[in-house]
mmCIF file of C-alpha atoms in Angstrom:
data_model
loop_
_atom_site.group_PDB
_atom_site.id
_atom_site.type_symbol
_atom_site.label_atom_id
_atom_site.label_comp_id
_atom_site.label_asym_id
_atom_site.label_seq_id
_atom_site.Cartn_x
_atom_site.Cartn_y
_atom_site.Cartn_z
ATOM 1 C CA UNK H 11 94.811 68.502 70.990
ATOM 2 C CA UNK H 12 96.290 71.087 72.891
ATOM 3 C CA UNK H 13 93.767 73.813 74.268
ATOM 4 C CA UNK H 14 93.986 77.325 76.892
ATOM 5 C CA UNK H 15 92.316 76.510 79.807
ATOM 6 C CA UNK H 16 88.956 78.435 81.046
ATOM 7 C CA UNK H 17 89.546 81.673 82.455
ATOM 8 C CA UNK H 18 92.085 83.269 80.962
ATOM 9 C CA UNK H 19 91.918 86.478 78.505
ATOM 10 C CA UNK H 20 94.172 87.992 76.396
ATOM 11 C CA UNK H 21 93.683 91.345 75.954
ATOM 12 C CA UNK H 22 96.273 94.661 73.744
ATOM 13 C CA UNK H 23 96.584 97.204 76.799
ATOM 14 C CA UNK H 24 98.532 99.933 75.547
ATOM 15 C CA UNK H 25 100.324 98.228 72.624
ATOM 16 C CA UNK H 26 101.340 95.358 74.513
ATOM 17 C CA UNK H 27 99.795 91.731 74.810
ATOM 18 C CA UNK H 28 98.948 90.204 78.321
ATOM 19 C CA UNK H 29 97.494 87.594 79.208
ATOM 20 C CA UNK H 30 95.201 87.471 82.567
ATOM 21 C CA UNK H 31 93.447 85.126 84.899
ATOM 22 C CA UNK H 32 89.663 85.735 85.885
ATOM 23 C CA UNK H 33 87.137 83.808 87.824
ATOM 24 C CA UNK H 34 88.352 80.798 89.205
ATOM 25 C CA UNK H 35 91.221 80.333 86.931
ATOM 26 C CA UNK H 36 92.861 83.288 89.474
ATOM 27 C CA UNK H 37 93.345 80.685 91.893
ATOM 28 C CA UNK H 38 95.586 78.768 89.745
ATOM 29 C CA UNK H 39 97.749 81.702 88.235
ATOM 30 C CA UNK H 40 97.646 84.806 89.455
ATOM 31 C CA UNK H 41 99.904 86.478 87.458
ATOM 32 C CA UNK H 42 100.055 88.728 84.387
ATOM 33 C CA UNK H 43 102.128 87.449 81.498
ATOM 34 C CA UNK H 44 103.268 89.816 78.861
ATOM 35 C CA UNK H 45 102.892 88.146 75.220
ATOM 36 C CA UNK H 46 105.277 89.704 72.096
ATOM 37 C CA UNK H 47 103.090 89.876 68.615
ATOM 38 C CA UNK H 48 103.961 86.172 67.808
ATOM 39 C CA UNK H 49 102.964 84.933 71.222
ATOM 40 C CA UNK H 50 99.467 86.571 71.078
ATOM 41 C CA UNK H 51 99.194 85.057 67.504
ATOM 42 C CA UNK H 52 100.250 81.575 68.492
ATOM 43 C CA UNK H 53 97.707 82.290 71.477
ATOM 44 C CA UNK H 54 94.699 83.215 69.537
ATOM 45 C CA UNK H 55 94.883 79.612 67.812
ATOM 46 C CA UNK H 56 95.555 77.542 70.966
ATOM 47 C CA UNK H 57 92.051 79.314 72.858
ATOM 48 C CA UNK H 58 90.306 77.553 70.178
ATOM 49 C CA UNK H 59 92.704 74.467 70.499
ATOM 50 C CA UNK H 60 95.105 72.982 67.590
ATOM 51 C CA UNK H 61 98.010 70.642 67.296
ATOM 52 C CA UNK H 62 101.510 72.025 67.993
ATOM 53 C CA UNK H 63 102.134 71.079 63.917
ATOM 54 C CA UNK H 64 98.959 73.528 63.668
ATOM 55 C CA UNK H 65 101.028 76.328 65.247
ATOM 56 C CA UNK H 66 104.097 75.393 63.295
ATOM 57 C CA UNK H 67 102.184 75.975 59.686
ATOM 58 C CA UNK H 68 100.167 78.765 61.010
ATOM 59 C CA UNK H 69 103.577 80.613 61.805
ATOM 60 C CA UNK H 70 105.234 79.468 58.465
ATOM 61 C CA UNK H 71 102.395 80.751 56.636
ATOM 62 C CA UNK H 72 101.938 84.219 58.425
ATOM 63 C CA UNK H 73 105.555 85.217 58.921
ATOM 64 C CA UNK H 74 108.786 84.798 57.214
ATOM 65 C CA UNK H 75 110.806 82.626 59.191
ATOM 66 C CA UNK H 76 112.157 79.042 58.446
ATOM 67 C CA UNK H 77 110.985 75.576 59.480
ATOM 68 C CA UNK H 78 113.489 75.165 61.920
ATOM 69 C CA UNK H 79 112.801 78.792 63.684
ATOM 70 C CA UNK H 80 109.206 78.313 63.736
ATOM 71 C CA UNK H 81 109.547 75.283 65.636
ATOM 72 C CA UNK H 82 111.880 76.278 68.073
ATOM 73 C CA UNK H 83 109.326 79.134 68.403
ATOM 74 C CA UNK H 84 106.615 76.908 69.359
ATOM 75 C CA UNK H 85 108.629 74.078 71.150
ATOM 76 C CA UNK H 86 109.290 77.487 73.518
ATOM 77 C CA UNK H 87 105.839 78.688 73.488
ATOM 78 C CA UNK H 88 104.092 75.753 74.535
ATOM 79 C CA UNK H 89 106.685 74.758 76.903
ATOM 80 C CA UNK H 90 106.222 78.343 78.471
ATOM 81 C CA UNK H 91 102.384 78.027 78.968
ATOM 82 C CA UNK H 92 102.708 74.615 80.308
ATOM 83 C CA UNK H 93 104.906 75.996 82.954
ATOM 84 C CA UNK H 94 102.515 78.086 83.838
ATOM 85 C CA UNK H 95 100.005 75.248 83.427
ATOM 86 C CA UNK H 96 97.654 77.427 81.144
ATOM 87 C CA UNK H 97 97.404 74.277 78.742
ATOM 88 C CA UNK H 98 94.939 71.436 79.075
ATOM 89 C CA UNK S 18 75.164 105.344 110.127
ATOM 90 C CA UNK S 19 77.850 107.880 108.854
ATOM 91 C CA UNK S 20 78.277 109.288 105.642
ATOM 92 C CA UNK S 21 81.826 109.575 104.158
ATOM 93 C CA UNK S 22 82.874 111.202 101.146
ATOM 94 C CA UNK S 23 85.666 109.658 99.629
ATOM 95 C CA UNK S 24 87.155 110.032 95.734
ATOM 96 C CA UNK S 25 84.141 112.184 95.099
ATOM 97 C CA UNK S 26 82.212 108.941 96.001
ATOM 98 C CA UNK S 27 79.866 109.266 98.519
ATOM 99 C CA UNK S 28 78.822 106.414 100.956
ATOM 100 C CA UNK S 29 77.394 105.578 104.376
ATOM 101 C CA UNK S 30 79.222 102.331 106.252
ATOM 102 C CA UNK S 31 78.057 100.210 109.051
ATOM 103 C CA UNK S 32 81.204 99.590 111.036
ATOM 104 C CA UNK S 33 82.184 97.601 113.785
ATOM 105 C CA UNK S 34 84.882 98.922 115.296
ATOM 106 C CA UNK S 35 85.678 102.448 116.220
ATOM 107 C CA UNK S 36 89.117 102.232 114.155
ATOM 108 C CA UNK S 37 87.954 102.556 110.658
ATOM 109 C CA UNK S 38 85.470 105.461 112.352
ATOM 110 C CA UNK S 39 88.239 107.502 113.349
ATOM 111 C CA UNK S 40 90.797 106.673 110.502
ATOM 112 C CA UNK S 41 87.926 108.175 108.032
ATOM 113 C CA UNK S 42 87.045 111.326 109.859
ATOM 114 C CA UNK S 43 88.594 113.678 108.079
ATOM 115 C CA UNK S 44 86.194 112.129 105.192
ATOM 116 C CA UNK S 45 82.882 112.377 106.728
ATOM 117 C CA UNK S 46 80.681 113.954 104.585
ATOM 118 C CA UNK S 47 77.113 116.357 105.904
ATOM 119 C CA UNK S 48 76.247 117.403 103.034
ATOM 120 C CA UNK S 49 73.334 117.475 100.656
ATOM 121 C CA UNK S 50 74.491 114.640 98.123
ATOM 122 C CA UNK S 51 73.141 111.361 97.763
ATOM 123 C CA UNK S 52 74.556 107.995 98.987
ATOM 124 C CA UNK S 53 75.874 106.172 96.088
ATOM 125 C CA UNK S 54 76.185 102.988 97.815
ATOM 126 C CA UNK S 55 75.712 102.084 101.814
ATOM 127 C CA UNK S 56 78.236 98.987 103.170
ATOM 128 C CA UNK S 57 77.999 96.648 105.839
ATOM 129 C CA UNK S 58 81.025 95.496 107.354
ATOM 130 C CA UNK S 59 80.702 92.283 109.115
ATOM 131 C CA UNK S 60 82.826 89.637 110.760
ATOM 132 C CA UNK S 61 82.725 87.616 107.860
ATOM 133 C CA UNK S 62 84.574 90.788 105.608
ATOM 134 C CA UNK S 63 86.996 91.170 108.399
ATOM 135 C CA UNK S 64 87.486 87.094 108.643
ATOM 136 C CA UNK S 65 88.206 87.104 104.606
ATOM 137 C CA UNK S 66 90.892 89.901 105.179
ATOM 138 C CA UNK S 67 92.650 88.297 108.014
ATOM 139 C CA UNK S 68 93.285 85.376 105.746
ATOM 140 C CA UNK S 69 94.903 87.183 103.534
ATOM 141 C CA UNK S 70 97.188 89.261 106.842
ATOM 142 C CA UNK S 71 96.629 86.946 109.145
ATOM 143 C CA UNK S 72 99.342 89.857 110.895
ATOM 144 C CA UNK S 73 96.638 92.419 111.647
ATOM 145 C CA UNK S 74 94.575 93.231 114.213
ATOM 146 C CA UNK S 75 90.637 92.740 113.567
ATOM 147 C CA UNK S 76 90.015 96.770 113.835
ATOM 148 C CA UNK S 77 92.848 97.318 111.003
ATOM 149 C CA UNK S 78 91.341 94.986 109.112
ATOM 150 C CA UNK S 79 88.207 96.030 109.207
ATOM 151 C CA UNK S 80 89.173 98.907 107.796
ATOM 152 C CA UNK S 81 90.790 97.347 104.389
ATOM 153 C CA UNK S 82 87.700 95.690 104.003
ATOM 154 C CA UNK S 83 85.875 98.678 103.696
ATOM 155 C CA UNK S 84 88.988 99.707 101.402
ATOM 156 C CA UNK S 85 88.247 96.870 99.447
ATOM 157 C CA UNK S 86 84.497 97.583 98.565
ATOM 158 C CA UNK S 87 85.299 101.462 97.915
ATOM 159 C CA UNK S 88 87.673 99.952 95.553
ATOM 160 C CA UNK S 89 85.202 97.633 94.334
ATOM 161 C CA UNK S 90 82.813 100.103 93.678
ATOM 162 C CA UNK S 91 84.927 102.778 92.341
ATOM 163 C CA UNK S 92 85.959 100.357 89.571
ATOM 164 C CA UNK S 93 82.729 99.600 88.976
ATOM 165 C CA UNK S 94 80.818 102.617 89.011
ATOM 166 C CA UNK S 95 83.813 105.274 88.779
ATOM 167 C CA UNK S 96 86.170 104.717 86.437
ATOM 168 C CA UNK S 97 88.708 104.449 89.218
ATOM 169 C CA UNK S 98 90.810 102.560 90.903
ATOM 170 C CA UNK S 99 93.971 101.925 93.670
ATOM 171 C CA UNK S 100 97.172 102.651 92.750
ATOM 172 C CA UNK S 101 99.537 101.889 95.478
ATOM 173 C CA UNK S 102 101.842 104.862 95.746
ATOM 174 C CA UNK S 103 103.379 107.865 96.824
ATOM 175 C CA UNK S 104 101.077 110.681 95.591
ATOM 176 C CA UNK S 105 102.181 114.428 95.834
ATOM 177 C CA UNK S 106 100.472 117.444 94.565
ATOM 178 C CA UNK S 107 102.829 120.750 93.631
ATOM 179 C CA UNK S 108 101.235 123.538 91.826
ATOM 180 C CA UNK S 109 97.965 121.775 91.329
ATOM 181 C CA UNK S 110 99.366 118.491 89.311
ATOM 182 C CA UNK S 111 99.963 115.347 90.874
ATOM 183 C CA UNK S 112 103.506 112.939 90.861
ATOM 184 C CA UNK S 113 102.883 109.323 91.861
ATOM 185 C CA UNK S 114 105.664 107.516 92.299
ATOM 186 C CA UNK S 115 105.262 103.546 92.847
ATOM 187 C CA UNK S 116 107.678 100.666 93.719
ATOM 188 C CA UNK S 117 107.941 97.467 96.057
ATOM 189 C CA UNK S 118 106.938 98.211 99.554
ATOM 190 C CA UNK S 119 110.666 99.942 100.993
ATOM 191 C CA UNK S 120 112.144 101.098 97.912
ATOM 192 C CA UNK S 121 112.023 104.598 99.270
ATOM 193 C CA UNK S 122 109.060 106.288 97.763
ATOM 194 C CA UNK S 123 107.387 107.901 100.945
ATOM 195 C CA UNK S 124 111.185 109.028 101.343
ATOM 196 C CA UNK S 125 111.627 110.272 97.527
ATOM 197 C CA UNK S 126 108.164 112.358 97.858
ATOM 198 C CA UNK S 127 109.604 113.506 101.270
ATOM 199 C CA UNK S 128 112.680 115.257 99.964
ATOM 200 C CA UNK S 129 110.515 116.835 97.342
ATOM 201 C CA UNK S 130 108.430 118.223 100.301
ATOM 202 C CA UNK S 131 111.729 119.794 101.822
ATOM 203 C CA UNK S 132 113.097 120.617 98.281
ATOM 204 C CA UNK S 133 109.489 122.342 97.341
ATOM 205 C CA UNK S 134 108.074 123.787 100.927
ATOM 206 C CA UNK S 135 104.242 124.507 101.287
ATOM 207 C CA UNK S 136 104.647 124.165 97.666
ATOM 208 C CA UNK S 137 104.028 120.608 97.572
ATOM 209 C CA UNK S 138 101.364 119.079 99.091
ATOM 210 C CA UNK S 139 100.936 115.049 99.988
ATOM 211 C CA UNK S 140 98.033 113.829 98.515
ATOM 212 C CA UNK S 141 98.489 109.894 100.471
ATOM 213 C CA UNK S 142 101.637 108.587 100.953
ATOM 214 C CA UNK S 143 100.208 105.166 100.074
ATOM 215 C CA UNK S 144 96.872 104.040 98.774
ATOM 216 C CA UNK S 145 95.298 107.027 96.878
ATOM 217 C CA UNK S 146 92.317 106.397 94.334
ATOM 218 C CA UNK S 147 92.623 107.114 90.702
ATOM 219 C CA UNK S 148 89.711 108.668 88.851
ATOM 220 C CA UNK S 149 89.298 108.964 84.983
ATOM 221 C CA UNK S 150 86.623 111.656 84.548
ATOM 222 C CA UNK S 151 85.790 113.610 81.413
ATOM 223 C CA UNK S 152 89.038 112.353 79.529
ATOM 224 C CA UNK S 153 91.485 113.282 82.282
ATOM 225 C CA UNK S 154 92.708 110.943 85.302
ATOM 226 C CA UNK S 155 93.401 112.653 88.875
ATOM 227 C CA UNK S 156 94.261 111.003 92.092
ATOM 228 C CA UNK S 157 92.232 111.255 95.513
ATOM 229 C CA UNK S 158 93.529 111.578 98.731
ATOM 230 C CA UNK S 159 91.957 108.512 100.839
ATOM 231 C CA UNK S 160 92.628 107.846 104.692
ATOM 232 C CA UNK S 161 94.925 104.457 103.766
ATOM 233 C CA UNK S 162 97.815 107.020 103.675
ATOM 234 C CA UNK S 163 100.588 104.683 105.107
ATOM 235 C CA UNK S 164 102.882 104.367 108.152
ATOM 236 C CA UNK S 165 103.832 108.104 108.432
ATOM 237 C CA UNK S 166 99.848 108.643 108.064
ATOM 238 C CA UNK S 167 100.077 111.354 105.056
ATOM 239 C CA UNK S 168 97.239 112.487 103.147
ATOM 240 C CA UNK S 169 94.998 115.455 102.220
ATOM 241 C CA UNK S 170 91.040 115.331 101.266
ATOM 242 C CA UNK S 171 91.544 116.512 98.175
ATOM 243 C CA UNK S 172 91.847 115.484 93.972
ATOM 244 C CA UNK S 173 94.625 116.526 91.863
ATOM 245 C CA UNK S 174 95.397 115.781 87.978
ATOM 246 C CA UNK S 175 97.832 113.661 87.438
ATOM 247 C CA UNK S 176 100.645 114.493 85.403
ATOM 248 C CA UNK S 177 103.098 111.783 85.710
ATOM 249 C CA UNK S 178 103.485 107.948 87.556
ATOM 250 C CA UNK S 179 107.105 107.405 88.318
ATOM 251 C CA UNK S 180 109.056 104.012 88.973
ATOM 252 C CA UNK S 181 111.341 104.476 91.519
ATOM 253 C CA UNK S 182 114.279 102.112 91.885
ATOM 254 C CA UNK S 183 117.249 101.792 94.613
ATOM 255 C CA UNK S 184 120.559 103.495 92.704
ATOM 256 C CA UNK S 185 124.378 104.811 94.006
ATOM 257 C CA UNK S 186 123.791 107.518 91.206
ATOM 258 C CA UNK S 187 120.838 109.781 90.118
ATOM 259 C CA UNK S 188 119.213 108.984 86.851
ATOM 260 C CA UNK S 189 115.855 109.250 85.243
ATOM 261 C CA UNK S 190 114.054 108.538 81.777
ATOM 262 C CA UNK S 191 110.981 108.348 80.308
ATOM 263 C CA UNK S 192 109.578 104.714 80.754
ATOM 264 C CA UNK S 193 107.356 102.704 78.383
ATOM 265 C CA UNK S 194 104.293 101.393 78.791
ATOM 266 C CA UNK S 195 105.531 98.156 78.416
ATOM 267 C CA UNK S 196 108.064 98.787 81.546
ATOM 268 C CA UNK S 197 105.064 100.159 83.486
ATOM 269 C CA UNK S 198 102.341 98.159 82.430
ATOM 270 C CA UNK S 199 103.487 95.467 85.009
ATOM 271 C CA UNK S 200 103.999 97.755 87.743
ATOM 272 C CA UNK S 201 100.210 98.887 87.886
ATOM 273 C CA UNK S 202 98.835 95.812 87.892
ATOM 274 C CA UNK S 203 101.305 94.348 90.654
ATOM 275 C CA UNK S 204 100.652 97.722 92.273
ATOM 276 C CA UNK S 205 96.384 97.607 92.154
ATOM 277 C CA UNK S 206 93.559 95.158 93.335
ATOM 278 C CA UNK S 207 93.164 92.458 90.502
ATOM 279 C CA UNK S 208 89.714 91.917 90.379
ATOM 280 C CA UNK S 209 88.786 88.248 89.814
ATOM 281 C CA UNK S 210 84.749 89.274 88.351
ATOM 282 C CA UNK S 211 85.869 89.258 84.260
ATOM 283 C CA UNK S 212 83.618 92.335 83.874
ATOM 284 C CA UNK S 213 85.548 94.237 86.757
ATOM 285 C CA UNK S 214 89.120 92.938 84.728
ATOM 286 C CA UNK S 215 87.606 94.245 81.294
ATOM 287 C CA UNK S 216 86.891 97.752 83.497
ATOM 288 C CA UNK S 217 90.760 97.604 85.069
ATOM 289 C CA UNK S 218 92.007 96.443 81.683
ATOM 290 C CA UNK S 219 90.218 99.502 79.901
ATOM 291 C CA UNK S 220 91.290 101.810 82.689
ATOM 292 C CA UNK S 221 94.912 100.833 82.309
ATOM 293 C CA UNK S 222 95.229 101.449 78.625
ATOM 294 C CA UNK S 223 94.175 105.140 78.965
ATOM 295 C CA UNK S 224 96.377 105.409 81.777
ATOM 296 C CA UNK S 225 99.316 104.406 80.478
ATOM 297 C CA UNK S 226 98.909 105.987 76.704
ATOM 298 C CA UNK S 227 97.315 109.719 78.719
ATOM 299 C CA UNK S 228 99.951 110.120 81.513
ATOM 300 C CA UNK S 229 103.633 111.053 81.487
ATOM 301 C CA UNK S 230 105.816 107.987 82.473
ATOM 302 C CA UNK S 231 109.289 107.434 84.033
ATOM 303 C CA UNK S 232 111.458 105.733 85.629
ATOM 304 C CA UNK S 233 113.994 107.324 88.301
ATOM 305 C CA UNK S 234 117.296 105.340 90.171
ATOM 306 C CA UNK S 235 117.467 107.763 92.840
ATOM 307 C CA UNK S 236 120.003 107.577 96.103
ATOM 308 C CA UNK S 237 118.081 110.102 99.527
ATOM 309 C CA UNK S 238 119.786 113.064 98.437
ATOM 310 C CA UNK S 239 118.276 116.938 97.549
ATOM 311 C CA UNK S 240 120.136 116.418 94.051
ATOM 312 C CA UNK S 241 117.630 113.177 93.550
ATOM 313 C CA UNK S 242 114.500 114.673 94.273
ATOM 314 C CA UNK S 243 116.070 118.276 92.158
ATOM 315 C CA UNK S 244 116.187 115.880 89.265
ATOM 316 C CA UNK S 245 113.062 114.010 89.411
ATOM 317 C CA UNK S 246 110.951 117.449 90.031
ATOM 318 C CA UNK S 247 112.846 119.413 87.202
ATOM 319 C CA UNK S 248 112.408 116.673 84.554
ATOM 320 C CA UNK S 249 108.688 115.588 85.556
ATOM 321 C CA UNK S 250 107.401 118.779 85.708
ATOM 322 C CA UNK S 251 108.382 119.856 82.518
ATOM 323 C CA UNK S 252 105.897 120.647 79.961
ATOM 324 C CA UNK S 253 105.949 118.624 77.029
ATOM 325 C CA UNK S 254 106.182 121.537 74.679
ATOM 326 C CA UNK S 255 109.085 122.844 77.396
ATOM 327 C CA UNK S 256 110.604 119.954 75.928
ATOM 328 C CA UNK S 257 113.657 119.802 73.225
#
């Protein structure tokens, strides 16, 4: 199961999604990333921790797009946050 | 132990060196109002800060520490925070323009001060404290005013933050809060405390959706700083 680490928030600051680092998490990423509407969404489900076939339903289900999209989507996603190392 | 008055916040500070003493004098403070918090500096604050620029000398250094628990408390207690920037007052409302360290923004708010005369007056060239109070946000002068060492004791509302960036040809637009939202917090203190986040977090939403925005490519020229005053200090019902 795939899971956000500890100590990082996502909060809507003026219409736009970022995510931050607090506590000890800081010393690990320091950073700010910026999140579009899908990203928050797929981020929401991963801080209480799914599969990545999880993400790919919960996308299909919430948005119109296609199989194929929705799992490029997510491929991207969770490739993104485990560059950032934000997955445990 | 003296008493300084700084962002409306008033505090007394145990110091070590006579640096941070003198760099705060024009912020002492005699009067009648209470301390709202007393510091401490000791070797172990300067030690912390020399980690981070291992470059400075102890005295400097004591003297961001200090910055740093103003900050702290501000956000904490004030509704404010630091906003690295250029901050210049003309005709009572306040400009701030921000951008990496040697864009030009000390030299943008200087050609406004020879484009505007007594007109406009520098506020602190580098770190000035933002306030939110009663619904409105204005910017302090604070002694951390930079390498050309400009700033005036005084508040001012802001009406506008402006990105500056490097360009052969003068252009400005309004910028969104996406655009800007990135630049405040690589241009503030990130607090690592979640509560103090949740406060800078909350702070920067009103900031961004209360406050004019843009973002100026500017060359040194009087034509650059003629644009950037004209458009910013328009009134939005000047507007159309």
């Amino acid at each position: 199961m795939m899971k956000i680490k500890e100590g990082f928030i996502i909060r809507e600051v003026a219409g736009n999604f970022i995510v931050v680092a607090v506590g000890s998490a800081v010393k690990q990423f320091n950073g700010v990333i910026t999140l579009n509407e899908t990203g928050s969404f797929l981020w929401k489900k991963l801080q209480d921790g799914c599969e990545k076939e999880d993400l790919i339903d919960a996308l299909l289900n919430e948005y119109e797009v296609g199989k194929d999209v929705a799992e490029a989507d997510v491929t991207a996603f969770i490739e993104k946050l485990n560059g950032a190392g934000l997955l445990k | 132990m003296p008493k300084y008055k700084i962002a409306d916040v008033v505090f007394e500070a145990k110091l070590i060196y006579g640096y941070t003493e003198r760099l705060c004098k024009n912020y002492e403070y005699d009067g009648e109002q209470p301390c709202d918090f007393s510091v401490v500096i000791t070797n172990d604050d300067v030690a912390k800060e020399k980690a981070l620029a291992p470059e400075f000398v102890e005295p400097y250094l004591e003297s961001l520490a200090l910055f740093r628990k103003l900050c702290d408390y501000c956000l904490e207690h004030a509704n404010g925070i630091i906003f690295h920037s250029s901050a210049i007052m003309v005709d009572g409302k306040a400009y701030l323009f921000t951008a990496p360290s040697g864009t030009g923004k000390s030299t943008h708010t200087r050609l406004w001060r020879e484009l505007l005369g007594d007109r406009a007056i520098m506020v602190n060239d580098d770190k000035p404290i933002i306030r939110y109070i009663d619904g409105k946000f204005y910017v302090y002068g604070t002694p951390w005013n930079g390498k050309h060492h400009l700033d005036t004791n005084c508040r001012a509302e802001i009406k506008a933050i402006c990105k500056i960036e490097q360009a052969k040809e003068n252009s400005i637009s309004k910028a969104s809060t996406a655009e800007m939202l990135l630049t405040i917090f690589n241009q503030t203190i990130r607090p690592e405390d979640p509560a103090q986040m949740d406060r800078l977090l909350n702070l920067t939403d009103k900031l961004l959706t209360q406050v004019e925005l843009y973002k100026l490519g500017c060359n040194i020229s009087k034509e650059a700083a003629e644009l950037s005053y004209t458009t910013m200090s328009k009134e939005k019902n000047d507007e159309n």
